[in-house]
Amino acid sequence: GSEMCIRDRLTITSLLKISKIEVFSMLGKKVLTTQAGSVNMTNIKMGGLQNGLYFVNVTSESGETSVLRVMKK
């Protein structure tokens, strides 16, 4: 699949205002939630998480959700 590779920080940019970001492990466990505060760009610190594949749910102000695949190395 197409996933982004990161080390400790994930930068998310969106045309829509971002309201919430949730990070899930491959097993479906929610490992991080952040309220973005209606911005078009935000950084998430993922340095404290174990290496592996994560699914990042990005929710916009209007309720639209997109899922990003992120490989933390």
mmCIF file of N, CA, C and O in Angstrom:
data_model
loop_
_atom_site.group_PDB
_atom_site.id
_atom_site.type_symbol
_atom_site.label_atom_id
_atom_site.label_comp_id
_atom_site.label_asym_id
_atom_site.label_seq_id
_atom_site.Cartn_x
_atom_site.Cartn_y
_atom_site.Cartn_z
ATOM 1 N N GLY A 1 0.816 -1.200 0.000
ATOM 2 C CA GLY A 1 0.000 0.000 0.000
ATOM 3 C C GLY A 1 0.849 1.250 0.000
ATOM 4 O O GLY A 1 2.064 1.169 0.083
ATOM 5 N N SER A 2 0.217 2.380 -0.094
ATOM 6 C CA SER A 2 0.952 3.639 -0.071
ATOM 7 C C SER A 2 0.842 4.229 1.328
ATOM 8 O O SER A 2 -0.222 4.613 1.771
ATOM 9 N N GLU A 3 1.961 4.224 2.026
ATOM 10 C CA GLU A 3 1.958 4.789 3.364
ATOM 11 C C GLU A 3 3.094 5.781 3.495
ATOM 12 O O GLU A 3 4.078 5.701 2.784
ATOM 13 N N MET A 4 2.921 6.709 4.413
ATOM 14 C CA MET A 4 3.959 7.683 4.698
ATOM 15 C C MET A 4 4.890 7.081 5.733
ATOM 16 O O MET A 4 4.439 6.399 6.648
ATOM 17 N N CYS A 5 6.183 7.330 5.585
ATOM 18 C CA CYS A 5 7.153 6.869 6.570
ATOM 19 C C CYS A 5 7.598 8.062 7.403
ATOM 20 O O CYS A 5 7.948 9.106 6.857
ATOM 21 N N ILE A 6 7.566 7.887 8.708
ATOM 22 C CA ILE A 6 7.972 8.968 9.604
ATOM 23 C C ILE A 6 8.874 8.413 10.693
ATOM 24 O O ILE A 6 8.952 7.207 10.893
ATOM 25 N N ARG A 7 9.546 9.313 11.400
ATOM 26 C CA ARG A 7 10.347 8.900 12.553
ATOM 27 C C ARG A 7 9.654 9.304 13.855
ATOM 28 O O ARG A 7 9.378 8.475 14.695
ATOM 29 N N ASP A 8 9.418 10.589 14.018
ATOM 30 C CA ASP A 8 8.813 11.009 15.284
ATOM 31 C C ASP A 8 7.703 12.037 15.133
ATOM 32 O O ASP A 8 6.942 12.244 16.050
ATOM 33 N N ARG A 9 7.594 12.673 13.970
ATOM 34 C CA ARG A 9 6.576 13.710 13.806
ATOM 35 C C ARG A 9 5.857 13.529 12.485
ATOM 36 O O ARG A 9 6.466 13.352 11.450
ATOM 37 N N LEU A 10 4.528 13.593 12.560
ATOM 38 C CA LEU A 10 3.687 13.500 11.370
ATOM 39 C C LEU A 10 3.054 14.861 11.135
ATOM 40 O O LEU A 10 2.441 15.423 12.036
ATOM 41 N N THR A 11 3.239 15.405 9.941
ATOM 42 C CA THR A 11 2.617 16.671 9.575
ATOM 43 C C THR A 11 1.432 16.373 8.661
ATOM 44 O O THR A 11 1.590 15.676 7.669
ATOM 45 N N ILE A 12 0.265 16.883 9.035
ATOM 46 C CA ILE A 12 -0.944 16.674 8.251
ATOM 47 C C ILE A 12 -1.421 18.020 7.725
ATOM 48 O O ILE A 12 -1.573 18.965 8.495
ATOM 49 N N THR A 13 -1.631 18.098 6.422
ATOM 50 C CA THR A 13 -2.201 19.305 5.828
ATOM 51 C C THR A 13 -3.495 18.914 5.118
ATOM 52 O O THR A 13 -3.621 17.811 4.591
ATOM 53 N N SER A 14 -4.449 19.817 5.132
ATOM 54 C CA SER A 14 -5.754 19.527 4.553
ATOM 55 C C SER A 14 -6.365 20.806 3.994
ATOM 56 O O SER A 14 -6.138 21.894 4.521
ATOM 57 N N LEU A 15 -7.133 20.661 2.925
ATOM 58 C CA LEU A 15 -7.874 21.802 2.401
ATOM 59 C C LEU A 15 -9.029 22.148 3.329
ATOM 60 O O LEU A 15 -9.442 23.299 3.424
ATOM 61 N N LEU A 16 -9.555 21.123 4.019
ATOM 62 C CA LEU A 16 -10.630 21.345 4.991
ATOM 63 C C LEU A 16 -10.030 21.599 6.361
ATOM 64 O O LEU A 16 -8.929 21.143 6.662
ATOM 65 N N LYS A 17 -10.752 22.317 7.196
ATOM 66 C CA LYS A 17 -10.286 22.561 8.564
ATOM 67 C C LYS A 17 -10.325 21.246 9.349
ATOM 68 O O LYS A 17 -11.345 20.555 9.375
ATOM 69 N N ILE A 18 -9.205 20.908 9.993
ATOM 70 C CA ILE A 18 -9.093 19.665 10.756
ATOM 71 C C ILE A 18 -9.599 19.911 12.169
ATOM 72 O O ILE A 18 -9.171 20.855 12.833
ATOM 73 N N SER A 19 -10.516 19.059 12.637
ATOM 74 C CA SER A 19 -11.000 19.223 14.007
ATOM 75 C C SER A 19 -10.421 18.183 14.950
ATOM 76 O O SER A 19 -10.125 18.475 16.094
ATOM 77 N N LYS A 20 -10.224 16.938 14.464
ATOM 78 C CA LYS A 20 -9.766 15.881 15.363
ATOM 79 C C LYS A 20 -8.915 14.881 14.590
ATOM 80 O O LYS A 20 -9.185 14.591 13.434
ATOM 81 N N ILE A 21 -7.899 14.358 15.284
ATOM 82 C CA ILE A 21 -7.037 13.329 14.699
ATOM 83 C C ILE A 21 -6.933 12.185 15.699
ATOM 84 O O ILE A 21 -6.675 12.415 16.886
ATOM 85 N N GLU A 22 -7.162 10.966 15.217
ATOM 86 C CA GLU A 22 -7.043 9.777 16.059
ATOM 87 C C GLU A 22 -6.068 8.827 15.391
ATOM 88 O O GLU A 22 -6.119 8.627 14.186
ATOM 89 N N VAL A 23 -5.184 8.244 16.204
ATOM 90 C CA VAL A 23 -4.189 7.302 15.696
ATOM 91 C C VAL A 23 -4.498 5.929 16.272
ATOM 92 O O VAL A 23 -4.678 5.782 17.485
ATOM 93 N N PHE A 24 -4.578 4.931 15.382
ATOM 94 C CA PHE A 24 -4.883 3.562 15.775
ATOM 95 C C PHE A 24 -3.728 2.642 15.402
ATOM 96 O O PHE A 24 -3.117 2.808 14.342
ATOM 97 N N SER A 25 -3.468 1.649 16.251
ATOM 98 C CA SER A 25 -2.462 0.636 15.929
ATOM 99 C C SER A 25 -3.038 -0.321 14.898
ATOM 100 O O SER A 25 -4.226 -0.274 14.586
ATOM 101 N N MET A 26 -2.189 -1.229 14.397
ATOM 102 C CA MET A 26 -2.649 -2.232 13.434
ATOM 103 C C MET A 26 -3.735 -3.116 14.032
ATOM 104 O O MET A 26 -4.559 -3.658 13.325
ATOM 105 N N LEU A 27 -3.726 -3.268 15.355
ATOM 106 C CA LEU A 27 -4.713 -4.113 16.029
ATOM 107 C C LEU A 27 -6.017 -3.375 16.303
ATOM 108 O O LEU A 27 -6.942 -3.932 16.876
ATOM 109 N N GLY A 28 -6.088 -2.103 15.909
ATOM 110 C CA GLY A 28 -7.314 -1.338 16.095
ATOM 111 C C GLY A 28 -7.404 -0.607 17.414
ATOM 112 O O GLY A 28 -8.434 -0.019 17.723
ATOM 113 N N LYS A 29 -6.325 -0.629 18.205
ATOM 114 C CA LYS A 29 -6.325 0.075 19.493
ATOM 115 C C LYS A 29 -6.018 1.545 19.266
ATOM 116 O O LYS A 29 -5.070 1.902 18.573
ATOM 117 N N LYS A 30 -6.840 2.419 19.872
ATOM 118 C CA LYS A 30 -6.595 3.864 19.762
ATOM 119 C C LYS A 30 -5.415 4.212 20.659
ATOM 120 O O LYS A 30 -5.445 3.960 21.857
ATOM 121 N N VAL A 31 -4.358 4.756 20.078
ATOM 122 C CA VAL A 31 -3.144 5.051 20.837
ATOM 123 C C VAL A 31 -2.919 6.550 21.022
ATOM 124 O O VAL A 31 -2.105 6.955 21.843
ATOM 125 N N LEU A 32 -3.672 7.368 20.288
ATOM 126 C CA LEU A 32 -3.478 8.815 20.381
ATOM 127 C C LEU A 32 -4.709 9.523 19.853
ATOM 128 O O LEU A 32 -5.275 9.115 18.846
ATOM 129 N N THR A 33 -5.146 10.553 20.558
ATOM 130 C CA THR A 33 -6.227 11.415 20.082
ATOM 131 C C THR A 33 -5.787 12.852 20.291
ATOM 132 O O THR A 33 -5.239 13.179 21.334
ATOM 133 N N THR A 34 -6.016 13.681 19.313
ATOM 134 C CA THR A 34 -5.692 15.092 19.482
ATOM 135 C C THR A 34 -6.790 15.948 18.866
ATOM 136 O O THR A 34 -7.327 15.611 17.818
ATOM 137 N N GLN A 35 -7.147 17.010 19.550
ATOM 138 C CA GLN A 35 -8.086 17.994 19.018
ATOM 139 C C GLN A 35 -7.248 19.035 18.284
ATOM 140 O O GLN A 35 -6.383 19.657 18.878
ATOM 141 N N ALA A 36 -7.483 19.184 16.997
ATOM 142 C CA ALA A 36 -6.619 20.048 16.191
ATOM 143 C C ALA A 36 -7.015 21.522 16.274
ATOM 144 O O ALA A 36 -6.226 22.389 15.955
ATOM 145 N N GLY A 37 -8.240 21.813 16.663
ATOM 146 C CA GLY A 37 -8.644 23.214 16.809
ATOM 147 C C GLY A 37 -8.924 23.929 15.503
ATOM 148 O O GLY A 37 -8.603 25.100 15.359
ATOM 149 N N SER A 38 -9.480 23.212 14.524
ATOM 150 C CA SER A 38 -9.916 23.815 13.256
ATOM 151 C C SER A 38 -8.792 24.524 12.523
ATOM 152 O O SER A 38 -8.847 25.716 12.255
ATOM 153 N N VAL A 39 -7.742 23.767 12.215
ATOM 154 C CA VAL A 39 -6.610 24.306 11.466
ATOM 155 C C VAL A 39 -6.466 23.531 10.155
ATOM 156 O O VAL A 39 -7.044 22.468 9.983
ATOM 157 N N ASN A 40 -5.679 24.090 9.218
ATOM 158 C CA ASN A 40 -5.439 23.409 7.950
ATOM 159 C C ASN A 40 -4.147 22.584 7.976
ATOM 160 O O ASN A 40 -3.911 21.779 7.105
ATOM 161 N N MET A 41 -3.313 22.816 8.988
ATOM 162 C CA MET A 41 -2.078 22.057 9.107
ATOM 163 C C MET A 41 -1.779 21.815 10.578
ATOM 164 O O MET A 41 -1.954 22.721 11.399
ATOM 165 N N THR A 42 -1.338 20.603 10.917
ATOM 166 C CA THR A 42 -0.994 20.300 12.294
ATOM 167 C C THR A 42 0.096 19.247 12.332
ATOM 168 O O THR A 42 0.285 18.500 11.374
ATOM 169 N N ASN A 43 0.834 19.218 13.425
ATOM 170 C CA ASN A 43 1.874 18.212 13.645
ATOM 171 C C ASN A 43 1.451 17.297 14.774
ATOM 172 O O ASN A 43 0.894 17.754 15.767
ATOM 173 N N ILE A 44 1.729 16.013 14.625
ATOM 174 C CA ILE A 44 1.477 15.051 15.696
ATOM 175 C C ILE A 44 2.806 14.435 16.080
ATOM 176 O O ILE A 44 3.539 13.940 15.216
ATOM 177 N N LYS A 45 3.121 14.449 17.374
ATOM 178 C CA LYS A 45 4.342 13.818 17.849
ATOM 179 C C LYS A 45 4.055 12.341 18.078
ATOM 180 O O LYS A 45 3.194 11.982 18.866
ATOM 181 N N MET A 46 4.763 11.487 17.342
ATOM 182 C CA MET A 46 4.568 10.042 17.446
ATOM 183 C C MET A 46 5.832 9.349 17.930
ATOM 184 O O MET A 46 5.950 8.136 17.862
ATOM 185 N N GLY A 47 6.774 10.131 18.436
ATOM 186 C CA GLY A 47 8.056 9.568 18.877
ATOM 187 C C GLY A 47 7.915 8.554 20.000
ATOM 188 O O GLY A 47 8.719 7.635 20.120
ATOM 189 N N GLY A 48 6.888 8.695 20.833
ATOM 190 C CA GLY A 48 6.707 7.787 21.957
ATOM 191 C C GLY A 48 6.051 6.470 21.594
ATOM 192 O O GLY A 48 5.959 5.573 22.435
ATOM 193 N N LEU A 49 5.605 6.339 20.350
ATOM 194 C CA LEU A 49 4.944 5.109 19.920
ATOM 195 C C LEU A 49 5.951 4.114 19.379
ATOM 196 O O LEU A 49 7.001 4.495 18.872
ATOM 197 N N GLN A 50 5.611 2.832 19.470
ATOM 198 C CA GLN A 50 6.484 1.795 18.936
ATOM 199 C C GLN A 50 6.527 1.873 17.419
ATOM 200 O O GLN A 50 5.599 2.359 16.785
ATOM 201 N N ASN A 51 7.604 1.352 16.835
ATOM 202 C CA ASN A 51 7.708 1.297 15.378
ATOM 203 C C ASN A 51 6.647 0.359 14.829
ATOM 204 O O ASN A 51 6.296 -0.627 15.471
ATOM 205 N N GLY A 52 6.124 0.690 13.659
ATOM 206 C CA GLY A 52 5.124 -0.162 13.037
ATOM 207 C C GLY A 52 4.141 0.662 12.219
ATOM 208 O O GLY A 52 4.312 1.858 12.020
ATOM 209 N N LEU A 53 3.095 -0.017 11.762
ATOM 210 C CA LEU A 53 2.085 0.615 10.918
ATOM 211 C C LEU A 53 0.947 1.165 11.775
ATOM 212 O O LEU A 53 0.470 0.489 12.685
ATOM 213 N N TYR A 54 0.533 2.389 11.479
ATOM 214 C CA TYR A 54 -0.566 3.035 12.192
ATOM 215 C C TYR A 54 -1.568 3.567 11.185
ATOM 216 O O TYR A 54 -1.208 3.895 10.053
ATOM 217 N N PHE A 55 -2.815 3.643 11.611
ATOM 218 C CA PHE A 55 -3.869 4.244 10.809
ATOM 219 C C PHE A 55 -4.268 5.542 11.482
ATOM 220 O O PHE A 55 -4.595 5.558 12.670
ATOM 221 N N VAL A 56 -4.218 6.632 10.736
ATOM 222 C CA VAL A 56 -4.499 7.957 11.283
ATOM 223 C C VAL A 56 -5.811 8.449 10.684
ATOM 224 O O VAL A 56 -5.913 8.652 9.479
ATOM 225 N N ASN A 57 -6.824 8.594 11.537
ATOM 226 C CA ASN A 57 -8.126 9.115 11.112
ATOM 227 C C ASN A 57 -8.124 10.622 11.292
ATOM 228 O O ASN A 57 -7.951 11.107 12.409
ATOM 229 N N VAL A 58 -8.339 11.338 10.211
ATOM 230 C CA VAL A 58 -8.385 12.800 10.243
ATOM 231 C C VAL A 58 -9.836 13.215 10.012
ATOM 232 O O VAL A 58 -10.409 12.899 8.974
ATOM 233 N N THR A 59 -10.422 13.906 10.993
ATOM 234 C CA THR A 59 -11.814 14.345 10.891
ATOM 235 C C THR A 59 -11.850 15.854 10.700
ATOM 236 O O THR A 59 -11.223 16.596 11.455
ATOM 237 N N SER A 60 -12.592 16.288 9.668
ATOM 238 C CA SER A 60 -12.712 17.719 9.397
ATOM 239 C C SER A 60 -13.853 18.307 10.216
ATOM 240 O O SER A 60 -14.661 17.583 10.792
ATOM 241 N N GLU A 61 -13.907 19.641 10.231
ATOM 242 C CA GLU A 61 -14.993 20.354 10.924
ATOM 243 C C GLU A 61 -16.363 19.913 10.431
ATOM 244 O O GLU A 61 -17.311 19.859 11.194
ATOM 245 N N SER A 62 -16.446 19.586 9.131
ATOM 246 C CA SER A 62 -17.740 19.213 8.561
ATOM 247 C C SER A 62 -18.074 17.740 8.800
ATOM 248 O O SER A 62 -19.112 17.272 8.351
ATOM 249 N N GLY A 63 -17.173 17.019 9.478
ATOM 250 C CA GLY A 63 -17.451 15.627 9.813
ATOM 251 C C GLY A 63 -16.897 14.611 8.836
ATOM 252 O O GLY A 63 -17.061 13.417 9.027
ATOM 253 N N GLU A 64 -16.249 15.079 7.775
ATOM 254 C CA GLU A 64 -15.659 14.145 6.817
ATOM 255 C C GLU A 64 -14.403 13.525 7.424
ATOM 256 O O GLU A 64 -13.623 14.199 8.082
ATOM 257 N N THR A 65 -14.225 12.214 7.197
ATOM 258 C CA THR A 65 -13.065 11.514 7.753
ATOM 259 C C THR A 65 -12.234 10.912 6.642
ATOM 260 O O THR A 65 -12.782 10.347 5.689
ATOM 261 N N SER A 66 -10.939 11.056 6.746
ATOM 262 C CA SER A 66 -10.037 10.358 5.839
ATOM 263 C C SER A 66 -9.034 9.580 6.675
ATOM 264 O O SER A 66 -8.727 9.947 7.807
ATOM 265 N N VAL A 67 -8.548 8.474 6.119
ATOM 266 C CA VAL A 67 -7.636 7.596 6.839
ATOM 267 C C VAL A 67 -6.295 7.579 6.132
ATOM 268 O O VAL A 67 -6.218 7.365 4.925
ATOM 269 N N LEU A 68 -5.239 7.830 6.894
ATOM 270 C CA LEU A 68 -3.876 7.786 6.362
ATOM 271 C C LEU A 68 -3.165 6.570 6.951
ATOM 272 O O LEU A 68 -3.355 6.251 8.123
ATOM 273 N N ARG A 69 -2.356 5.920 6.129
ATOM 274 C CA ARG A 69 -1.515 4.827 6.619
ATOM 275 C C ARG A 69 -0.141 5.403 6.872
ATOM 276 O O ARG A 69 0.461 6.011 5.981
ATOM 277 N N VAL A 70 0.387 5.209 8.080
ATOM 278 C CA VAL A 70 1.670 5.789 8.470
ATOM 279 C C VAL A 70 2.557 4.680 9.020
ATOM 280 O O VAL A 70 2.150 3.941 9.923
ATOM 281 N N MET A 71 3.763 4.568 8.464
ATOM 282 C CA MET A 71 4.753 3.615 8.974
ATOM 283 C C MET A 71 5.754 4.381 9.832
ATOM 284 O O MET A 71 6.443 5.272 9.336
ATOM 285 N N LYS A 72 5.804 4.048 11.117
ATOM 286 C CA LYS A 72 6.761 4.694 12.014
ATOM 287 C C LYS A 72 7.998 3.815 12.088
ATOM 288 O O LYS A 72 7.908 2.627 12.341
ATOM 289 N N LYS A 73 9.156 4.430 11.822
ATOM 290 C CA LYS A 73 10.409 3.663 11.813
ATOM 291 C C LYS A 73 11.337 4.140 12.890
ATOM 292 O O LYS A 73 11.252 5.253 13.328
#
